[in-house]
Amino acid sequence: MSWLLPSAIAVPLLAAGLTVLVGRRLAAQRVLAATGVTFTLGAAIALLVQADRGGPVVAQVGGWAAPAGITLVADRFSAIVLTVSAAMLVAVLAYAVGQLGRDALDWWFHAKYLVLTAGVAMSLLTGDLFNLFVGFEMMLIASYVLLTVRTGPSQVRSTVSYVVINLVASALFLVLIAFTYGATGTVNLADLAGRLSEIDPAVSEGLGLLMLVVFGIKAGLFPLFMWLPDSYPTAPAPVTAIFAGLLTKVGVFVIIRTQTLLFPSEGPSTLLLFVAGATMVVGVLGAIAQNDVKRILSFHIISQIGYMIMGLGFLSVAGLTAAILYITHHIVVKTGLFLVGGLVETEQGTGALHRTGGLLHRRPIVAVLFLPLALSLAGIPPFSGFVAKLALVQEGVALGRGVIVAVSLAVGLLTLFSMTKIWSATFWGEPAESAGRAGSGVLAATAVVVATSLAVTVFAQPLIELSARAATELLDPAIYITAVLGGG
Amino acid sequence: MFLVLIIHAALALAVVATRSRLGRSAFALGALGPLSLLVWLTTKSRSIVDGIAHRESIEWVPSLDLVLDLRVDAYALVFLYVIAVAGICIFLYAARYFGSDPKVGTFAGTMVLFGGAMVGLVAADHLLAMFLFWELTTITSYLLIGYSDHQESARSAALHAALVTGGGGLALLAGMVMIGTEAGTFTISEILANPPSQSAAMGVAWALVLIGAVTKSAQFPFHGWLPGAMAAPTPASAYLHSATMVKAGIFLVGRVAPAALVAAAWWQPTVLSIGFVTMVIGGWQALRQNDLKLLLAYGTVSQLGFLFLLVGSGEAKLLYGGLALLVAHALFKATLFMVVGTIDHEAGTRDLRRLSGLRTSLPAVFWVAVVAAASMAAIPLTFGFVAKEAAFDGLVKSGVGLIALASFTSILTVAYTGRFLIGAFGGHHPGHEPATPVGPAPRNSLVWAPVVLAAVAAVIGLVPGLVAPTFDAAVEAASGAAKAGKLVVWPGLVPALGWSMVSLVIGATLVWQNALVQRATDVVGTVSRRLPSADGAFRRGVAGLLSFADRSSGLIQSGSLPRYIAIILLVAVIVPATALFRSGISGGSLPVGGLLEAILGLLIVGAAATLLFTTRRFAAVLLLGGVGYGVAGLFAVFGGPDLSLTQLLVETLVVALFALVLRRMPAVFTPARFERTMRIVVAVAVAGFVFLGGLVAFSARQAAPVSDRYVEMAVPEAQGANVVNVILVDFRGFDTLGEITVLAIATLGVSGLVLPILRTRRDSP
Amino acid sequence: MSLISLAVAAILFGVGTYLILQRALSRIIIGLGLVSHGANLLIVIGGGFGGVPPILSEGVDPATVADPLPQAMVLTAIVITFGVTALLLALALRSYLLTGTDEVEDDPEDRRVAREVHPVVEPDPDEDMHEVVA
Amino acid sequence: MNRRPSPILEHGVVSAAGPMLVFSLYLLAAGHNQPGGGFAGGLVAGVTVVLAWAAGGPDTVRRIVPVRSSVLLGLGLVIATLTGFVSLVAGGAFLESGYLERTLPLIGTVKLVSPLGFDIGVYLVVVGMSLGLVRALGGEPPEEEVGS
């Protein structure tokens, strides 16, 4: 089964190359894109099953044993996140095809989308620090070109900011690689885990903090997030949806991976919990201040990241279980919300709250799609966000971390507040002029995402059991290290 | 029981799905929800009253102790009957109340959903399950209040209710999780059987639970949302905001009081104080209203205060009267809301200053109102009287202070009841038309639905023995005390009767001397308007929150790219530095470097330093190229010919591309505007971090690098002598695969960015 | 590694940072170029003291060769940076052609939010006391 | 920039382009054992393209490399990826290298290594990139219908 690991990355790459070769034959591009992305989803599911039954699946690319070669690893954690991500990539591709049907966004959309898919898969599966850099760059270059295409004068500045900030982050990543290799002589994560414990603990800890910062920029942690809400809202809906759903979560994934594998420690981390709380609060305040659907949702990306870091900050099985469940839930819900935001823009021509209204009466289906996602985001039962938040709150109470629990609940209320702001201004009120009509394709794609989020609710128990097994695995780095260095 | 919940959910879906065909008859279909509940209750109530609680359970997320335990005992039974009976009447009423607005179907479906949530809330024997239904009532209430969504007032009232009760809900959740964690179970009956003992944490937990109950049941200081919720259509006001949802908090405090008393000594005095303040404020405000619906709403606030202290006190004898009064209140208040709705429907207004002569034009409505109002004012031979006597009987036994305060608010109750009746149905108001014109007298459910409710109340008032066993069982189920009180038509000459009669007489006098009362309320009103009101506090709170959000995001989210980068770099430098430099910097043993290195280094630094002051773009590009060539030289010195070659070629291409782009731009840079000091500080910090961090990190190496294996394996295993190239295409070929992908996509991106715009410029010069 | 090269890398970072922290995009790109030169240099320095080129032809003692892995990583990094720089240049060009400047302005929506005022909305006391049940 | 390129310069570049491209192919082929490889080779070809543009503009570029850049990019990507899959299908690991040694008449011993296939993919992408970038950024005057 280990052949699935490189294939999950390389098949979309091959498809990307082929879409470039077939040129302007749109139908062929679509078939290739759908095949590539769906293959990754299938591979992810197979890997998840395999990793859950028999422990981490490892592939040494090129046949060179770690730590010389690049190792790809699918343990439960990476397989879960990859599965959810790939599912969203498939759904959003369907949405994009539906939306861009007549007026193709640009000729190379599918190639870029496939490279984004490959980049996400590589970043999630790789067991190598430098390969992670490459995976990030693939993800980023695809995101740059998806974000910048067809930008007008008003958006060009925000996309420029996005690219520049990410280049600064990439430079910092290179500094991290230089320091890490300089101090340890390896870039293989499993090998690093051992070597970092042998060097001066001060250096090791410093590298851990540098990693937190470097990946924190990608994840949108406080106070490194400001670029995100300025740039995400400018892209077309499917592009923003996939950015919002996946990119920051890849950052969170890498933070959790590196902090648990490379810098294992006992007991809750006050630093992480502080960062978590600050991220939640600042993000939600930003959301409240906004007056545009996509901007509100973008700030909520930040705020929600705080919850995932909160779970990590507990550094316990239950805390990480909650974090993993939260990531799963959030990827789906956030993607869905941005897709609904896209529906609003299609219907009303804008997402600016003072110009929308009455959509509940004109297109009730959009309201029906919005409501469960919005309530889930705010952590209202019985939706998936509630289950994930309950898991966090229970662990916070059990550990006696009252402050972060109180903050997380208060932020939940403010989230509800900003969701009612969207509801009130967009779905209620005097109907705004109709600008268009969302087609059945985009509605169906959105409905699939909503259904997925409801499935997370219904199957919360098996999911939480799976997450708990993944969390246990994360807190025992020896499993990962043995899988990479010992076997394969 | 789950069947009833499923019926509600399915009905809600069915109603919404068929809304365009059903019109307002959607409510008739929706009435099947509470009807199914009533059927269920009638089949089960005998055994439940006998003390055998009905249990059902569905495991949802057992890992989180999230189990949907339902347990219907006699205490819950009382509430369920209210939900069922009031529900059926109100749904049928609503089927004639609304017009042909297409929104009606969605409204009806939401109301059914609410009904189901309410059933679940009362039946839940699990804290988290109860919370689930609790929040569901909040959300459905939000949607129902906002029915007239084209009106800003309705939208903001909906928000007010959602935020206050939603916020209370989250406090409740926190409290519940704390209690559940401490008790080791979330099952309510188990917690009650074995409550956590007193501790600071449990004190906080029970306070949080109390906050939840206080917000939901519109207790002071959170009562402001309830009058606002009158923006909802009258059927919703009658169902949610008088009969059912606002009783949820009371249900909760009554349910948990025995356990709360164990852990929190302050519980009882706090509950009593909150209840009393709410009673007085609500009663007083009711006296000042001109809108009949608002008058009833404030009356509800007042009554809820009374119920809160009776039910939540944890005293069985108070609970007994409280439960009876709760049912009586649901019956008469829902009736009166429907009366107001009918008046509004027929006369086109509910302003009591504009209404007159309805006694003759709507006689049936008038008589229903009289019966219900009598119950509200606790005139003998009504259910209201029977219930209040039971309550007063308990209060008398608890002390003279309590009964005196209760009697005082009873006076207010009588007074606003009078104001309501006279205002709605009274005759000739000086200066007004003698009678308000009304439509043809209604004969449908607009009349008979309230009649049914009023009749139920009247029958109970005359024959309380019909329901007394249920109340006995309910109080015993909730508090463990048997025979804590009694329901009788005539209590005999007991002290409680004396207090009631006195308040009735004084109240009647106030009704008689209406003008005097109005003057008094005007005077006090002008004073009290200056005091902070609950509603005003909420409005200011929301505006303040929005402003705070704007200010704080304005501060953090400055929108300035240089500032963002400065923050990121400073964090990236400072945070790791706290650990990295802890064990000191020792780079003394490191080699300084050779002469060639020094020369190349000087060239590079010189070119870079010149770049700082260059204002011409082309010069800057050439200098950048110079730096690149210098770095290529250093690479060569370090033994990297491939690297050096690649760097030279890439640098050449970069300069060429720069030249291609910059030829279209002005020759000179625009001057920098970002603070110079800040730029210097950040630049020095970054440079210092790189230098010192490099020293520390590079001296930390303990083990041989993995690349030794590459050198070993390159020729024998990978068949290549150029180790760097072997790494690129073989050992780490996967990196290279990713890398060329980046190049390909970047190229496609450049074409997409530049070509269209050049084409447009050519087409339209 | 040597102190001179490390200092050169650090200075490249410093100068690059100084150039990045302003608004002319073309100058930011030059700053980013300097920073990536610095980063590449840093990685090579992290590989140790250098040595003879890692090309194992006859007569080369494997013990004396420079660490090849940092070289390979830097090669990859150089090329990736090149691709991204090209994209950024195109973006600068587009920005210039569309707006007539390559300055990166502040986000207008952020500035608008920072200036916004929220009056306390008082309820209308004379609101019609009637529900429209059309 | 409406300058007429100097015909002499243009001629010089066009005649130099052939040897430079051959040199770039040599770098590609020799890379496994000598300095060079797909990157260096591709970049030399890229510099050739830039020189051609500088000397004669887009037409000259097209004369030297008469292909769409997207074809090179796509082809390079597909070749590199397929090299990875070939070994996977053959039962090895993804991108695992295979070697083939044959003694051919007249030529002698030829050693074929699969990493060379991968390096060809790299080379094609780098050439395609140089071509695409020069065409796009140098696309004024934009008479040509650019393929990428």
PDB file of N, CA and C in Angstrom, chain A residues 128-193:
ATOM      1  N   ASP A 128       9.890  15.022   6.005  1.00  0.00           N
ATOM      2  CA  ASP A 128      11.192  15.621   5.750  1.00  0.00           C
ATOM      3  C   ASP A 128      11.032  17.139   5.755  1.00  0.00           C
ATOM      4  N   LEU A 129      11.875  17.799   6.495  1.00  0.00           N
ATOM      5  CA  LEU A 129      11.708  19.236   6.685  1.00  0.00           C
ATOM      6  C   LEU A 129      11.890  20.007   5.384  1.00  0.00           C
ATOM      7  N   PHE A 130      12.905  19.625   4.590  1.00  0.00           N
ATOM      8  CA  PHE A 130      13.120  20.384   3.358  1.00  0.00           C
ATOM      9  C   PHE A 130      12.054  20.057   2.327  1.00  0.00           C
ATOM     10  N   ASN A 131      11.643  18.809   2.293  1.00  0.00           N
ATOM     11  CA  ASN A 131      10.562  18.453   1.390  1.00  0.00           C
ATOM     12  C   ASN A 131       9.276  19.184   1.769  1.00  0.00           C
ATOM     13  N   LEU A 132       9.138  19.433   3.065  1.00  0.00           N
ATOM     14  CA  LEU A 132       7.990  20.225   3.518  1.00  0.00           C
ATOM     15  C   LEU A 132       8.069  21.635   2.928  1.00  0.00           C
ATOM     16  N   PHE A 133       9.277  22.174   2.905  1.00  0.00           N
ATOM     17  CA  PHE A 133       9.460  23.491   2.284  1.00  0.00           C
ATOM     18  C   PHE A 133       9.001  23.453   0.836  1.00  0.00           C
ATOM     19  N   VAL A 134       9.410  22.399   0.128  1.00  0.00           N
ATOM     20  CA  VAL A 134       9.019  22.284  -1.277  1.00  0.00           C
ATOM     21  C   VAL A 134       7.498  22.148  -1.395  1.00  0.00           C
ATOM     22  N   GLY A 135       6.922  21.313  -0.518  1.00  0.00           N
ATOM     23  CA  GLY A 135       5.468  21.155  -0.549  1.00  0.00           C
ATOM     24  C   GLY A 135       4.754  22.468  -0.310  1.00  0.00           C
ATOM     25  N   PHE A 136       5.240  23.208   0.672  1.00  0.00           N
ATOM     26  CA  PHE A 136       4.670  24.530   0.945  1.00  0.00           C
ATOM     27  C   PHE A 136       4.763  25.420  -0.285  1.00  0.00           C
ATOM     28  N   GLU A 137       5.940  25.390  -0.925  1.00  0.00           N
ATOM     29  CA  GLU A 137       6.117  26.268  -2.075  1.00  0.00           C
ATOM     30  C   GLU A 137       5.178  25.891  -3.215  1.00  0.00           C
ATOM     31  N   MET A 138       4.962  24.582  -3.384  1.00  0.00           N
ATOM     32  CA  MET A 138       4.007  24.163  -4.420  1.00  0.00           C
ATOM     33  C   MET A 138       2.622  24.706  -4.112  1.00  0.00           C
ATOM     34  N   MET A 139       2.241  24.522  -2.851  1.00  0.00           N
ATOM     35  CA  MET A 139       0.942  25.024  -2.405  1.00  0.00           C
ATOM     36  C   MET A 139       0.860  26.528  -2.621  1.00  0.00           C
ATOM     37  N   LEU A 140       1.948  27.212  -2.246  1.00  0.00           N
ATOM     38  CA  LEU A 140       1.922  28.667  -2.290  1.00  0.00           C
ATOM     39  C   LEU A 140       1.915  29.177  -3.722  1.00  0.00           C
ATOM     40  N   ILE A 141       2.764  28.593  -4.581  1.00  0.00           N
ATOM     41  CA  ILE A 141       2.813  29.139  -5.941  1.00  0.00           C
ATOM     42  C   ILE A 141       1.455  28.946  -6.603  1.00  0.00           C
ATOM     43  N   ALA A 142       0.831  27.792  -6.323  1.00  0.00           N
ATOM     44  CA  ALA A 142      -0.504  27.598  -6.875  1.00  0.00           C
ATOM     45  C   ALA A 142      -1.466  28.625  -6.293  1.00  0.00           C
ATOM     46  N   SER A 143      -1.328  28.895  -4.997  1.00  0.00           N
ATOM     47  CA  SER A 143      -2.244  29.864  -4.389  1.00  0.00           C
ATOM     48  C   SER A 143      -1.974  31.268  -4.926  1.00  0.00           C
ATOM     49  N   TYR A 144      -0.701  31.612  -5.158  1.00  0.00           N
ATOM     50  CA  TYR A 144      -0.428  32.942  -5.728  1.00  0.00           C
ATOM     51  C   TYR A 144      -1.141  33.114  -7.055  1.00  0.00           C
ATOM     52  N   VAL A 145      -0.945  32.117  -7.925  1.00  0.00           N
ATOM     53  CA  VAL A 145      -1.485  32.315  -9.262  1.00  0.00           C
ATOM     54  C   VAL A 145      -3.005  32.186  -9.279  1.00  0.00           C
ATOM     55  N   LEU A 146      -3.548  31.399  -8.360  1.00  0.00           N
ATOM     56  CA  LEU A 146      -5.013  31.333  -8.293  1.00  0.00           C
ATOM     57  C   LEU A 146      -5.576  32.642  -7.756  1.00  0.00           C
ATOM     58  N   LEU A 147      -4.829  33.250  -6.855  1.00  0.00           N
ATOM     59  CA  LEU A 147      -5.309  34.478  -6.213  1.00  0.00           C
ATOM     60  C   LEU A 147      -5.148  35.671  -7.135  1.00  0.00           C
ATOM     61  N   THR A 148      -4.063  35.673  -7.916  1.00  0.00           N
ATOM     62  CA  THR A 148      -3.748  36.890  -8.647  1.00  0.00           C
ATOM     63  C   THR A 148      -4.432  36.969  -9.990  1.00  0.00           C
ATOM     64  N   VAL A 149      -4.976  35.853 -10.440  1.00  0.00           N
ATOM     65  CA  VAL A 149      -5.497  35.895 -11.794  1.00  0.00           C
ATOM     66  C   VAL A 149      -6.704  36.833 -11.878  1.00  0.00           C
ATOM     67  N   ARG A 150      -6.790  37.558 -12.957  1.00  0.00           N
ATOM     68  CA  ARG A 150      -7.906  38.463 -13.197  1.00  0.00           C
ATOM     69  C   ARG A 150      -8.135  39.480 -12.090  1.00  0.00           C
ATOM     70  N   THR A 151      -7.093  39.883 -11.401  1.00  0.00           N
ATOM     71  CA  THR A 151      -7.299  40.881 -10.367  1.00  0.00           C
ATOM     72  C   THR A 151      -7.376  42.254 -11.003  1.00  0.00           C
ATOM     73  N   GLY A 152      -8.276  43.065 -10.467  1.00  0.00           N
ATOM     74  CA  GLY A 152      -8.382  44.442 -10.926  1.00  0.00           C
ATOM     75  C   GLY A 152      -7.493  45.327 -10.082  1.00  0.00           C
ATOM     76  N   PRO A 153      -7.523  46.632 -10.323  1.00  0.00           N
ATOM     77  CA  PRO A 153      -6.672  47.557  -9.574  1.00  0.00           C
ATOM     78  C   PRO A 153      -6.911  47.478  -8.075  1.00  0.00           C
ATOM     79  N   SER A 154      -8.166  47.222  -7.671  1.00  0.00           N
ATOM     80  CA  SER A 154      -8.464  47.275  -6.246  1.00  0.00           C
ATOM     81  C   SER A 154      -7.915  46.049  -5.515  1.00  0.00           C
ATOM     82  N   GLN A 155      -7.814  44.914  -6.218  1.00  0.00           N
ATOM     83  CA  GLN A 155      -7.356  43.724  -5.504  1.00  0.00           C
ATOM     84  C   GLN A 155      -5.868  43.501  -5.644  1.00  0.00           C
ATOM     85  N   VAL A 156      -5.245  44.212  -6.567  1.00  0.00           N
ATOM     86  CA  VAL A 156      -3.868  43.861  -6.862  1.00  0.00           C
ATOM     87  C   VAL A 156      -2.979  44.105  -5.656  1.00  0.00           C
ATOM     88  N   ARG A 157      -3.313  45.100  -4.855  1.00  0.00           N
ATOM     89  CA  ARG A 157      -2.474  45.384  -3.696  1.00  0.00           C
ATOM     90  C   ARG A 157      -2.558  44.269  -2.645  1.00  0.00           C
ATOM     91  N   SER A 158      -3.751  43.718  -2.480  1.00  0.00           N
ATOM     92  CA  SER A 158      -3.868  42.685  -1.449  1.00  0.00           C
ATOM     93  C   SER A 158      -3.174  41.403  -1.883  1.00  0.00           C
ATOM     94  N   THR A 159      -3.223  41.130  -3.190  1.00  0.00           N
ATOM     95  CA  THR A 159      -2.525  39.928  -3.625  1.00  0.00           C
ATOM     96  C   THR A 159      -1.016  40.136  -3.546  1.00  0.00           C
ATOM     97  N   VAL A 160      -0.573  41.359  -3.807  1.00  0.00           N
ATOM     98  CA  VAL A 160       0.853  41.645  -3.655  1.00  0.00           C
ATOM     99  C   VAL A 160       1.270  41.418  -2.207  1.00  0.00           C
ATOM    100  N   SER A 161       0.473  41.914  -1.269  1.00  0.00           N
ATOM    101  CA  SER A 161       0.788  41.697   0.143  1.00  0.00           C
ATOM    102  C   SER A 161       0.898  40.216   0.440  1.00  0.00           C
ATOM    103  N   TYR A 162      -0.059  39.471  -0.092  1.00  0.00           N
ATOM    104  CA  TYR A 162      -0.081  38.033   0.178  1.00  0.00           C
ATOM    105  C   TYR A 162       1.217  37.381  -0.286  1.00  0.00           C
ATOM    106  N   VAL A 163       1.627  37.699  -1.494  1.00  0.00           N
ATOM    107  CA  VAL A 163       2.829  37.071  -2.034  1.00  0.00           C
ATOM    108  C   VAL A 163       4.060  37.509  -1.240  1.00  0.00           C
ATOM    109  N   VAL A 164       4.148  38.813  -0.950  1.00  0.00           N
ATOM    110  CA  VAL A 164       5.345  39.309  -0.265  1.00  0.00           C
ATOM    111  C   VAL A 164       5.456  38.691   1.130  1.00  0.00           C
ATOM    112  N   ILE A 165       4.340  38.674   1.853  1.00  0.00           N
ATOM    113  CA  ILE A 165       4.381  38.105   3.200  1.00  0.00           C
ATOM    114  C   ILE A 165       4.806  36.641   3.150  1.00  0.00           C
ATOM    115  N   ASN A 166       4.266  35.919   2.174  1.00  0.00           N
ATOM    116  CA  ASN A 166       4.618  34.509   2.115  1.00  0.00           C
ATOM    117  C   ASN A 166       6.060  34.306   1.699  1.00  0.00           C
ATOM    118  N   LEU A 167       6.592  35.243   0.917  1.00  0.00           N
ATOM    119  CA  LEU A 167       8.015  35.132   0.582  1.00  0.00           C
ATOM    120  C   LEU A 167       8.873  35.383   1.808  1.00  0.00           C
ATOM    121  N   VAL A 168       8.469  36.352   2.612  1.00  0.00           N
ATOM    122  CA  VAL A 168       9.194  36.591   3.863  1.00  0.00           C
ATOM    123  C   VAL A 168       9.138  35.324   4.720  1.00  0.00           C
ATOM    124  N   ALA A 169       7.944  34.722   4.777  1.00  0.00           N
ATOM    125  CA  ALA A 169       7.803  33.494   5.561  1.00  0.00           C
ATOM    126  C   ALA A 169       8.679  32.392   4.998  1.00  0.00           C
ATOM    127  N   SER A 170       8.756  32.304   3.674  1.00  0.00           N
ATOM    128  CA  SER A 170       9.610  31.274   3.067  1.00  0.00           C
ATOM    129  C   SER A 170      11.071  31.519   3.413  1.00  0.00           C
ATOM    130  N   ALA A 171      11.485  32.794   3.418  1.00  0.00           N
ATOM    131  CA  ALA A 171      12.870  33.106   3.788  1.00  0.00           C
ATOM    132  C   ALA A 171      13.133  32.671   5.223  1.00  0.00           C
ATOM    133  N   LEU A 172      12.155  32.910   6.090  1.00  0.00           N
ATOM    134  CA  LEU A 172      12.327  32.480   7.479  1.00  0.00           C
ATOM    135  C   LEU A 172      12.395  30.959   7.569  1.00  0.00           C
ATOM    136  N   PHE A 173      11.615  30.300   6.720  1.00  0.00           N
ATOM    137  CA  PHE A 173      11.655  28.842   6.688  1.00  0.00           C
ATOM    138  C   PHE A 173      13.074  28.382   6.310  1.00  0.00           C
ATOM    139  N   LEU A 174      13.673  29.086   5.349  1.00  0.00           N
ATOM    140  CA  LEU A 174      15.038  28.714   4.954  1.00  0.00           C
ATOM    141  C   LEU A 174      16.016  28.926   6.109  1.00  0.00           C
ATOM    142  N   VAL A 175      15.826  30.011   6.851  1.00  0.00           N
ATOM    143  CA  VAL A 175      16.668  30.231   8.035  1.00  0.00           C
ATOM    144  C   VAL A 175      16.496  29.055   9.001  1.00  0.00           C
ATOM    145  N   LEU A 176      15.240  28.664   9.162  1.00  0.00           N
ATOM    146  CA  LEU A 176      14.964  27.530  10.044  1.00  0.00           C
ATOM    147  C   LEU A 176      15.695  26.283   9.568  1.00  0.00           C
ATOM    148  N   ILE A 177      15.632  26.050   8.261  1.00  0.00           N
ATOM    149  CA  ILE A 177      16.306  24.862   7.717  1.00  0.00           C
ATOM    150  C   ILE A 177      17.814  24.969   7.930  1.00  0.00           C
ATOM    151  N   ALA A 178      18.353  26.152   7.682  1.00  0.00           N
ATOM    152  CA  ALA A 178      19.791  26.343   7.873  1.00  0.00           C
ATOM    153  C   ALA A 178      20.180  26.057   9.317  1.00  0.00           C
ATOM    154  N   PHE A 179      19.472  26.645  10.248  1.00  0.00           N
ATOM    155  CA  PHE A 179      19.789  26.448  11.666  1.00  0.00           C
ATOM    156  C   PHE A 179      19.628  24.982  12.055  1.00  0.00           C
ATOM    157  N   THR A 180      18.523  24.390  11.588  1.00  0.00           N
ATOM    158  CA  THR A 180      18.251  23.016  11.977  1.00  0.00           C
ATOM    159  C   THR A 180      19.305  22.072  11.424  1.00  0.00           C
ATOM    160  N   TYR A 181      19.604  22.232  10.145  1.00  0.00           N
ATOM    161  CA  TYR A 181      20.618  21.352   9.564  1.00  0.00           C
ATOM    162  C   TYR A 181      21.975  21.625  10.193  1.00  0.00           C
ATOM    163  N   GLY A 182      22.240  22.901  10.417  1.00  0.00           N
ATOM    164  CA  GLY A 182      23.506  23.250  11.042  1.00  0.00           C
ATOM    165  C   GLY A 182      23.657  22.607  12.413  1.00  0.00           C
ATOM    166  N   ALA A 183      22.577  22.573  13.164  1.00  0.00           N
ATOM    167  CA  ALA A 183      22.667  22.066  14.536  1.00  0.00           C
ATOM    168  C   ALA A 183      22.595  20.547  14.601  1.00  0.00           C
ATOM    169  N   THR A 184      21.954  19.919  13.606  1.00  0.00           N
ATOM    170  CA  THR A 184      21.715  18.485  13.730  1.00  0.00           C
ATOM    171  C   THR A 184      22.288  17.665  12.589  1.00  0.00           C
ATOM    172  N   GLY A 185      22.477  18.261  11.427  1.00  0.00           N
ATOM    173  CA  GLY A 185      22.999  17.498  10.302  1.00  0.00           C
ATOM    174  C   GLY A 185      21.974  16.618   9.624  1.00  0.00           C
ATOM    175  N   THR A 186      20.698  16.906   9.833  1.00  0.00           N
ATOM    176  CA  THR A 186      19.678  16.119   9.148  1.00  0.00           C
ATOM    177  C   THR A 186      18.441  16.973   8.929  1.00  0.00           C
ATOM    178  N   VAL A 187      17.622  16.564   7.967  1.00  0.00           N
ATOM    179  CA  VAL A 187      16.344  17.235   7.766  1.00  0.00           C
ATOM    180  C   VAL A 187      15.194  16.235   7.832  1.00  0.00           C
ATOM    181  N   ASN A 188      15.510  14.982   8.055  1.00  0.00           N
ATOM    182  CA  ASN A 188      14.452  13.985   8.201  1.00  0.00           C
ATOM    183  C   ASN A 188      13.807  14.141   9.584  1.00  0.00           C
ATOM    184  N   LEU A 189      12.487  14.255   9.602  1.00  0.00           N
ATOM    185  CA  LEU A 189      11.828  14.594  10.869  1.00  0.00           C
ATOM    186  C   LEU A 189      12.069  13.539  11.945  1.00  0.00           C
ATOM    187  N   ALA A 190      11.970  12.278  11.563  1.00  0.00           N
ATOM    188  CA  ALA A 190      12.151  11.223  12.563  1.00  0.00           C
ATOM    189  C   ALA A 190      13.580  11.239  13.093  1.00  0.00           C
ATOM    190  N   ASP A 191      14.526  11.452  12.177  1.00  0.00           N
ATOM    191  CA  ASP A 191      15.924  11.517  12.570  1.00  0.00           C
ATOM    192  C   ASP A 191      16.156  12.749  13.452  1.00  0.00           C
ATOM    193  N   LEU A 192      15.501  13.848  13.051  1.00  0.00           N
ATOM    194  CA  LEU A 192      15.615  15.092  13.822  1.00  0.00           C
ATOM    195  C   LEU A 192      15.167  14.903  15.261  1.00  0.00           C
ATOM    196  N   ALA A 193      14.077  14.136  15.416  1.00  0.00           N
ATOM    197  CA  ALA A 193      13.531  13.951  16.762  1.00  0.00           C
ATOM    198  C   ALA A 193      14.599  13.419  17.695  1.00  0.00           C
TER     199      ALA A 193
END
